[in-house]
Amino acid sequence: MRKFKISDVLILFTSLVFVFLVVGCQGKEPLELPNILWLTSEDNSPFLGCYGDAYATTPNLDNLASEGFLYTHAYANAPVCAPARNTILTGIYAISGGNQHMRSSYPKSETIKPYPEYLKQLGYYCTNNSKTDYNTSSADPDAIWDECSREAHYKNRKDSQPFFAVFNTTISHESSIHNSIPGENLRHKPEDVKLPPYHPDTPELRHDWSQYYDKVEDMDAQIGKWLKELDEAGLAENTIVFYYGDHGGVLARSKRYVYESGTRVPFIVRIPEKYKHLFPAEKPGSKVDRLISFVDLVPTLLSITGVDIPDYLQGDAFLGEQKTKDPEYAFMFRGRMDERYDMSRAVRDKKYRYIRNYMPHRIYGQHLEYLWRAPSIRSWEQAYQNGECNKDQRKFWETKPKEELYDTENDPWEVNNLANDPQYKDVLERMRNANKNWLIKINDTGFIPEADMVEITRDVPMYDYMRSGKINLENIINAAEVATMGNPENLSALQNYLKDEDSSVRYWGALGLLLLGNSADPVKKDLVAALNDPSSSVKSVTAEVLYSLGEQDIARKALLEVIGSSNEFGRCYALNSIDVTQDSSSVVIDGVIEMMKSLPDLSRNQYDLRAAKVLLDKWGVDLAEYDINLDW
């Protein structure tokens, strides 16, 4: 019998280990970290050829979809850029951190890390070219990124260093339709536009739609340039490419609204063959119907790169080792849009969209200075005023129902509200419950009026405050749910809310009484007392109720007190209330002028100033007569 030397045994053992490792690694992911390229565009819904839009001219993105995976149910959690980008950066819903209001600057909790921090710890070179718009004061771009500028580029990294790079194009942004291109220069012809059923057939709407499709074509060309640059650098086979739009858009009733038109986005991922273990479907060119939204992006990045997903993140990984089962719902939200307050929440499953409107007394089409720069919406408003709109086209200029429910498969433009249809009672209740459970789970800060919230955040970030035990959020949400039903049978409950120790509950009590109209008259005495409430939000809503009950003098005095206060967002809310009351008396005009003159910096485009300007323009007041010059 042969005797084995120790050296023979070691050789045999080493060989077996090698075979084991080779066999064991078959089908496993490579150890090399992938490069990741994010290409993003602005304000565009899936108006692409690869999404079935025959009017679109998007050859580069169509080709990218043929090489990658097209997600059919991808959503921005907010229908406007800054809150949507805050959600992307943090991995939590902006309403969970108090960052949902458009262009606000509330601080971020130290618990929440901007996602590039995780990637930089792995050795990634992280660049952003170049939009930030993170809607928080706690996100310094120079600290977050290795480079953040119009010159930021992955080519500036060290040899063999993996990169994560973002390139953003603004070509399709809303501003692209503010100035009309001559009709003869349009590539997409206005006569070929298929208008949504909620848009009246005006020349301006057809023109803006055509111009917008031209801009989407130009955006596609820019995406093509970035993809070509990647190919020519020899990096395509080592780089996972994501393309998505930052929210829907862009003509009126899309951007800023929690419909499909405002939240559904194009989303394509191209994954090289060497990373095929990440494929979400069998082969490139496939469509993926999983519900995904922006809150899922951070956990997905961490899953791709092998980082354990921290518990505070609120989304689900849709690629990589930590990929979750397909979620049942995607969730969306709407808060203050520039100078106009509103509040809606939305839930989307594979077929239905549910919307809960928490300020149903406000019309959809509140006048926004920036939105009204487009000729199309001005023509729609004029058509409405001329009586030229049908019932679907008139809804935008009317107050909202408290709930909306749409079958998006059979009603893609969401004009047939099924919320009151008995056949859909079970769907309505299921999605209503899903909405409320989500609000409580994530600690939705939107149920606290912003004017109150700004006082809280002087001491602590809202994310931390909501988890401090100092607030009974479920109690506040219950008050909001009761209040916004607009049911006179709840008069006694609303009266009690108006006297609650929590200012947020008092706010919802006042708003509920506003919705009751004349049915609130029996509690007028309590409403008058509430004009002395320390919360400017309660005071403004109460004043609005009293206007409707014939108590204009004391209500006017209260609103003028609020616009003379030091709280910018209290002033903005009160100006919204003044607009609705249609009180253009000389004392109100003088009060608004005095407010504007008292502000230290009229060059700052803040939202109480915008709200004031919209009012004074509406009333035909010439600011130059008062030596007021607004540079923006």
Coordinates of C-alpha atoms in Angstrom, one line a residue, residues 166-564:
V166 CA -25.7 61.0 -11.8
F167 CA -26.3 63.1 -15.0
N168 CA -29.5 65.1 -15.0
T169 CA -31.0 66.9 -18.0
T170 CA -33.4 69.8 -17.6
I171 CA -34.4 69.9 -21.3
S172 CA -38.0 68.6 -20.7
H173 CA -38.5 70.7 -17.6
E174 CA -41.8 72.7 -17.2
S175 CA -40.0 75.9 -18.1
S176 CA -39.6 74.5 -21.6
I177 CA -43.2 75.4 -22.5
H178 CA -43.2 78.9 -21.0
N179 CA -42.1 80.6 -24.2
S180 CA -43.8 79.4 -27.3
I181 CA -41.8 78.2 -30.3
P182 CA -43.3 79.4 -33.6
G183 CA -45.7 76.8 -34.9
E184 CA -43.8 76.3 -38.2
N185 CA -40.8 75.3 -36.2
L186 CA -42.5 72.5 -34.3
R187 CA -41.5 68.9 -35.3
H188 CA -44.5 67.4 -33.7
K189 CA -47.6 68.8 -35.3
P190 CA -50.3 70.3 -33.1
E191 CA -53.1 68.8 -35.2
D192 CA -51.7 65.3 -34.5
V193 CA -51.9 65.7 -30.7
K194 CA -54.3 63.3 -28.9
L195 CA -55.5 65.5 -26.0
P196 CA -56.4 64.0 -22.6
P197 CA -60.1 64.1 -22.0
Y198 CA -59.7 66.7 -19.3
H199 CA -58.1 69.2 -21.6
P200 CA -60.3 71.4 -23.8
D201 CA -59.3 71.7 -27.4
T202 CA -57.6 75.1 -27.5
P203 CA -54.8 76.1 -29.9
E204 CA -52.5 76.9 -26.9
L205 CA -53.0 73.4 -25.4
R206 CA -52.3 71.7 -28.7
H207 CA -49.2 73.9 -29.2
D208 CA -47.8 73.3 -25.7
W209 CA -48.3 69.5 -26.0
S210 CA -46.5 69.6 -29.4
Q211 CA -43.7 71.7 -28.0
Y212 CA -43.4 69.4 -25.0
Y213 CA -43.0 66.4 -27.3
D214 CA -40.2 68.2 -29.2
K215 CA -38.5 68.8 -25.8
V216 CA -38.8 65.1 -24.9
E217 CA -37.2 64.3 -28.2
D218 CA -34.4 66.7 -27.4
M219 CA -34.0 65.1 -24.0
D220 CA -33.8 61.7 -25.6
A221 CA -30.9 62.9 -27.8
Q222 CA -29.0 64.0 -24.7
I223 CA -29.5 60.6 -23.1
G224 CA -28.1 59.1 -26.2
K225 CA -25.0 61.3 -26.0
W226 CA -24.3 60.1 -22.4
L227 CA -24.8 56.5 -23.4
K228 CA -22.5 56.9 -26.4
E229 CA -19.8 58.4 -24.1
L230 CA -20.1 55.4 -21.8
D231 CA -19.7 53.0 -24.8
E232 CA -16.7 54.9 -26.2
A233 CA -15.0 54.8 -22.8
G234 CA -15.2 51.0 -22.9
L235 CA -17.3 51.0 -19.7
A236 CA -20.7 49.7 -20.9
E237 CA -20.0 46.1 -20.0
N238 CA -19.1 47.0 -16.4
T239 CA -21.8 49.6 -15.8
I240 CA -25.4 49.2 -14.7
V241 CA -27.5 52.1 -16.2
F242 CA -30.6 53.5 -14.7
Y243 CA -32.8 55.9 -16.6
Y244 CA -35.9 57.6 -15.0
G245 CA -37.9 60.8 -15.0
D246 CA -38.1 62.7 -11.7
H247 CA -41.9 62.8 -11.8
G248 CA -44.7 63.2 -14.3
G249 CA -45.5 66.2 -16.4
V250 CA -45.8 68.6 -17.6
L251 CA -49.0 70.3 -18.8
A252 CA -51.6 71.3 -16.2
R253 CA -53.1 68.5 -14.1
S254 CA -49.9 66.4 -14.3
K255 CA -46.9 67.8 -12.4
R256 CA -48.0 68.6 -8.8
Y257 CA -51.0 66.3 -8.8
V258 CA -51.1 62.8 -7.4
Y259 CA -52.6 61.3 -10.6
E260 CA -50.9 58.9 -13.0
S261 CA -50.0 62.0 -15.1
G262 CA -48.1 63.5 -12.1
T263 CA -46.5 60.5 -10.5
R264 CA -45.9 57.7 -13.1
V265 CA -42.5 57.9 -14.6
P266 CA -40.4 56.1 -17.3
F267 CA -37.9 53.7 -15.6
I268 CA -35.4 51.5 -17.5
V269 CA -32.5 49.5 -16.1
R270 CA -29.8 48.1 -18.4
I271 CA -27.7 45.4 -16.7
P272 CA -24.5 43.9 -18.3
E273 CA -24.3 40.2 -18.9
K274 CA -21.6 39.8 -16.2
Y275 CA -24.2 40.9 -13.6
K276 CA -27.0 38.8 -15.0
H277 CA -27.7 37.5 -11.5
L278 CA -29.4 40.9 -11.0
F279 CA -31.8 40.5 -14.0
P280 CA -35.4 41.1 -12.8
A281 CA -36.7 39.1 -15.7
E282 CA -35.4 36.2 -17.9
K283 CA -33.7 38.4 -20.6
P284 CA -33.1 42.0 -21.6
G285 CA -35.9 43.6 -23.6
S286 CA -38.4 42.4 -21.0
K287 CA -41.1 44.4 -19.3
V288 CA -41.3 44.2 -15.5
D289 CA -44.7 44.9 -13.9
R290 CA -43.5 45.1 -10.3
L291 CA -44.6 48.3 -8.4
I292 CA -41.6 50.4 -7.7
S293 CA -41.2 54.0 -6.4
F294 CA -38.4 56.3 -5.6
V295 CA -38.3 55.3 -1.9
D296 CA -37.1 51.9 -3.2
L297 CA -33.9 53.3 -4.8
V298 CA -31.7 53.5 -1.8
P299 CA -32.4 50.0 -0.6
T300 CA -31.9 48.8 -4.1
L301 CA -28.5 50.4 -4.4
L302 CA -27.4 48.9 -1.1
S303 CA -28.7 45.5 -2.2
I304 CA -26.8 45.7 -5.5
T305 CA -23.6 46.6 -3.8
G306 CA -23.9 44.1 -0.9
V307 CA -24.6 46.6 2.0
D308 CA -27.0 45.5 4.7
I309 CA -30.1 47.6 4.4
P310 CA -30.7 49.6 7.6
D311 CA -34.0 49.4 9.4
Y312 CA -34.9 53.1 9.0
L313 CA -35.2 52.9 5.2
Q314 CA -38.9 52.8 4.2
G315 CA -38.7 51.2 0.7
D316 CA -38.0 47.8 -0.8
A317 CA -35.1 46.6 -2.8
F318 CA -36.2 45.5 -6.3
L319 CA -32.8 44.1 -7.4
G320 CA -30.0 42.2 -5.7
E321 CA -29.6 39.7 -2.9
Q322 CA -31.9 41.7 -0.6
K323 CA -34.7 42.0 -3.1
T324 CA -38.1 41.7 -1.5
K325 CA -41.3 40.1 -2.7
D326 CA -43.4 42.4 -4.9
P327 CA -45.2 45.0 -2.8
E328 CA -48.9 45.4 -3.1
Y329 CA -48.9 49.1 -3.1
A330 CA -47.0 52.3 -4.0
F331 CA -47.7 55.5 -2.0
M332 CA -47.7 59.1 -3.0
F333 CA -48.2 62.5 -1.4
R334 CA -48.9 66.2 -2.1
G335 CA -48.2 69.1 0.2
R336 CA -47.8 72.8 -0.3
M337 CA -47.0 73.6 -3.9
D338 CA -45.0 76.9 -3.9
E339 CA -47.4 79.5 -2.5
R340 CA -50.5 77.3 -2.4
Y341 CA -51.5 75.0 0.4
D342 CA -53.1 71.6 -0.4
M343 CA -52.8 68.1 1.0
S344 CA -53.5 64.8 -0.7
R345 CA -52.3 61.2 -0.3
A346 CA -52.5 58.5 -2.9
V347 CA -52.2 54.7 -3.0
R348 CA -51.6 52.7 -6.2
D349 CA -51.9 49.0 -6.7
K350 CA -51.5 47.2 -10.0
K351 CA -54.9 48.4 -11.2
Y352 CA -56.5 51.1 -9.0
R353 CA -55.5 54.5 -7.7
Y354 CA -57.0 55.8 -4.5
I355 CA -56.6 59.5 -3.6
R356 CA -57.6 61.0 -0.2
N357 CA -58.0 64.8 -0.3
Y358 CA -57.5 66.4 3.1
M359 CA -58.2 69.9 1.8
P360 CA -61.2 69.2 -0.4
H361 CA -62.5 72.8 0.0
R362 CA -59.7 74.0 -2.2
I363 CA -60.1 73.7 -6.0
Y364 CA -57.5 71.6 -8.0
G365 CA -56.6 74.6 -10.1
Q366 CA -55.4 77.0 -7.4
H367 CA -53.5 79.9 -9.1
L368 CA -49.7 79.2 -9.0
E369 CA -47.5 82.0 -10.3
Y370 CA -45.1 79.5 -11.9
L371 CA -47.7 77.2 -13.3
W372 CA -49.5 80.1 -14.9
R373 CA -46.5 81.0 -17.0
A374 CA -47.6 78.4 -19.6
P375 CA -49.9 79.6 -22.3
S376 CA -51.8 76.3 -22.1
I377 CA -53.2 76.6 -18.6
R378 CA -54.2 80.3 -19.2
S379 CA -56.2 79.1 -22.3
W380 CA -57.8 76.3 -20.2
E381 CA -58.9 78.8 -17.5
Q382 CA -60.3 81.1 -20.2
A383 CA -62.2 78.3 -21.8
Y384 CA -63.7 77.4 -18.4
Q385 CA -64.7 81.0 -17.8
N386 CA -66.3 81.2 -21.3
G387 CA -68.4 78.1 -20.5
E388 CA -66.6 76.1 -23.2
C389 CA -65.6 73.1 -21.0
N390 CA -67.4 69.8 -20.6
K391 CA -67.9 68.2 -17.2
D392 CA -64.5 66.4 -17.2
Q393 CA -62.7 69.6 -18.2
R394 CA -64.6 71.7 -15.6
K395 CA -63.5 69.5 -12.6
F396 CA -60.1 71.1 -12.4
W397 CA -61.7 74.4 -11.6
E398 CA -63.9 73.0 -8.9
T399 CA -63.5 71.8 -5.3
K400 CA -62.4 68.3 -4.8
P401 CA -64.2 65.2 -3.5
K402 CA -62.8 63.8 -0.3
E403 CA -61.9 60.5 -2.0
E404 CA -61.1 59.5 -5.5
L405 CA -60.8 56.0 -7.0
Y406 CA -59.8 55.2 -10.5
D407 CA -59.5 52.0 -12.6
T408 CA -56.3 52.9 -14.3
E409 CA -56.5 50.0 -16.8
N410 CA -59.8 51.2 -18.3
D411 CA -59.5 54.9 -17.4
P412 CA -55.8 55.8 -17.9
W413 CA -56.5 59.5 -17.7
E414 CA -58.4 59.1 -14.5
V415 CA -61.6 61.1 -15.2
N416 CA -64.2 58.6 -13.9
N417 CA -64.2 58.7 -10.1
L418 CA -65.5 55.4 -8.8
A419 CA -65.4 56.3 -5.1
N420 CA -69.2 56.5 -4.8
D421 CA -69.9 53.5 -7.0
P422 CA -71.3 50.6 -4.8
Q423 CA -69.6 48.0 -7.0
Y424 CA -66.2 49.3 -5.9
K425 CA -67.0 49.5 -2.2
D426 CA -64.6 46.7 -1.2
V427 CA -61.7 48.2 -3.3
L428 CA -62.4 51.6 -1.8
E429 CA -62.3 50.3 1.8
R430 CA -59.2 48.2 1.1
M431 CA -57.2 51.1 -0.3
R432 CA -58.6 53.6 2.3
N433 CA -57.3 51.3 5.0
A434 CA -53.9 50.9 3.2
N435 CA -53.6 54.7 3.1
K436 CA -54.3 55.1 6.8
N437 CA -52.0 52.3 7.9
W438 CA -49.2 53.8 5.8
L439 CA -49.7 57.3 7.3
I440 CA -49.3 55.9 10.8
K441 CA -46.5 53.5 10.0
I442 CA -44.2 56.2 8.5
N443 CA -45.3 59.0 11.0
D444 CA -46.7 61.4 8.4
T445 CA -45.8 64.9 9.4
G446 CA -48.2 66.5 7.0
F447 CA -51.0 66.4 9.5
I448 CA -49.2 69.2 11.5
P449 CA -49.7 72.6 9.8
E450 CA -46.5 73.9 8.4
A451 CA -46.7 77.2 10.4
D452 CA -46.7 75.0 13.5
M453 CA -44.0 72.7 12.2
V454 CA -41.6 75.5 11.5
E455 CA -41.6 76.3 15.2
I456 CA -40.9 72.7 16.2
T457 CA -38.0 72.4 13.8
R458 CA -36.1 75.2 15.4
D459 CA -35.2 72.7 18.1
V460 CA -35.4 69.2 16.6
P461 CA -35.8 67.6 13.1
M462 CA -39.4 66.5 12.4
Y463 CA -38.3 62.9 11.9
D464 CA -37.0 62.8 15.5
Y465 CA -39.9 64.8 16.9
M466 CA -42.5 62.4 15.4
R467 CA -40.7 59.5 17.2
S468 CA -40.1 61.3 20.5
G469 CA -43.3 60.3 22.2
K470 CA -44.4 64.0 22.4
I471 CA -47.2 63.6 19.8
N472 CA -50.2 61.4 19.4
L473 CA -50.2 61.2 15.6
E474 CA -53.0 58.6 15.4
N475 CA -55.3 60.9 17.3
I476 CA -54.5 63.8 14.9
I477 CA -55.1 61.6 11.9
N478 CA -58.4 60.4 13.3
A479 CA -59.4 64.0 13.7
A480 CA -58.4 64.8 10.1
E481 CA -60.4 61.8 8.8
V482 CA -63.5 62.8 10.7
A483 CA -63.1 66.5 9.8
T484 CA -62.7 66.1 6.1
M485 CA -65.8 63.9 5.7
G486 CA -67.8 67.1 5.8
N487 CA -70.7 65.4 7.7
P488 CA -73.0 67.7 9.8
E489 CA -73.5 64.7 12.2
N490 CA -70.0 65.3 13.4
L491 CA -70.6 68.8 14.6
S492 CA -70.2 68.0 18.2
A493 CA -67.0 66.1 17.6
L494 CA -65.6 69.0 15.6
Q495 CA -66.6 71.4 18.4
N496 CA -64.6 69.3 20.8
Y497 CA -61.6 69.2 18.4
L498 CA -61.6 73.0 18.3
K499 CA -60.9 73.0 22.1
D500 CA -58.3 70.2 22.2
E501 CA -54.9 70.8 23.8
D502 CA -53.1 69.8 20.6
S503 CA -53.0 72.7 18.1
S504 CA -53.0 70.1 15.2
V505 CA -56.3 68.6 16.4
R506 CA -57.7 72.2 16.8
Y507 CA -56.7 72.9 13.2
W508 CA -58.5 69.9 11.9
G509 CA -61.6 70.8 14.0
A510 CA -61.7 74.3 12.4
L511 CA -61.2 72.8 8.9
G512 CA -64.0 70.4 9.5
L513 CA -66.3 73.2 10.5
L514 CA -65.3 75.1 7.4
L515 CA -66.5 72.2 5.3
L516 CA -69.9 72.2 7.1
G517 CA -70.6 75.7 5.8
N518 CA -73.8 77.1 7.4
S519 CA -74.2 74.0 9.4
A520 CA -71.4 75.3 11.6
D521 CA -73.5 78.2 12.8
P522 CA -74.5 76.6 16.1
V523 CA -70.9 76.8 17.3
K524 CA -70.2 80.3 16.2
K525 CA -69.4 81.4 19.7
D526 CA -66.6 78.8 19.9
L527 CA -65.3 79.9 16.5
V528 CA -65.1 83.5 17.6
A529 CA -63.1 82.4 20.7
A530 CA -60.8 80.4 18.5
L531 CA -59.7 83.6 16.7
N532 CA -57.4 84.1 19.7
D533 CA -55.7 80.7 19.2
P534 CA -51.9 80.9 19.5
S535 CA -51.7 78.8 16.3
S536 CA -51.8 81.0 13.2
S537 CA -53.1 78.0 11.2
V538 CA -56.1 77.5 13.5
K539 CA -56.7 81.3 13.4
S540 CA -56.7 81.5 9.6
V541 CA -59.0 78.6 9.1
T542 CA -61.4 79.8 11.8
A543 CA -61.5 83.2 10.2
E544 CA -62.4 81.6 6.9
V545 CA -65.3 79.8 8.6
L546 CA -66.5 83.1 10.1
Y547 CA -66.4 84.8 6.8
S548 CA -68.8 82.2 5.5
L549 CA -71.0 82.8 8.5
G550 CA -71.3 86.5 8.0
E551 CA -68.7 87.7 10.5
Q552 CA -66.4 89.4 8.1
D553 CA -65.2 92.2 10.3
I554 CA -63.7 90.1 13.1
A555 CA -62.5 87.5 10.6
R556 CA -60.7 90.1 8.5
K557 CA -59.0 91.5 11.6
A558 CA -57.7 88.0 12.5
L559 CA -56.3 87.4 9.0
L560 CA -54.6 90.7 9.0
E561 CA -53.0 89.9 12.3
V562 CA -51.6 86.7 10.9
I563 CA -50.1 88.3 7.8
G564 CA -48.5 90.8 10.1

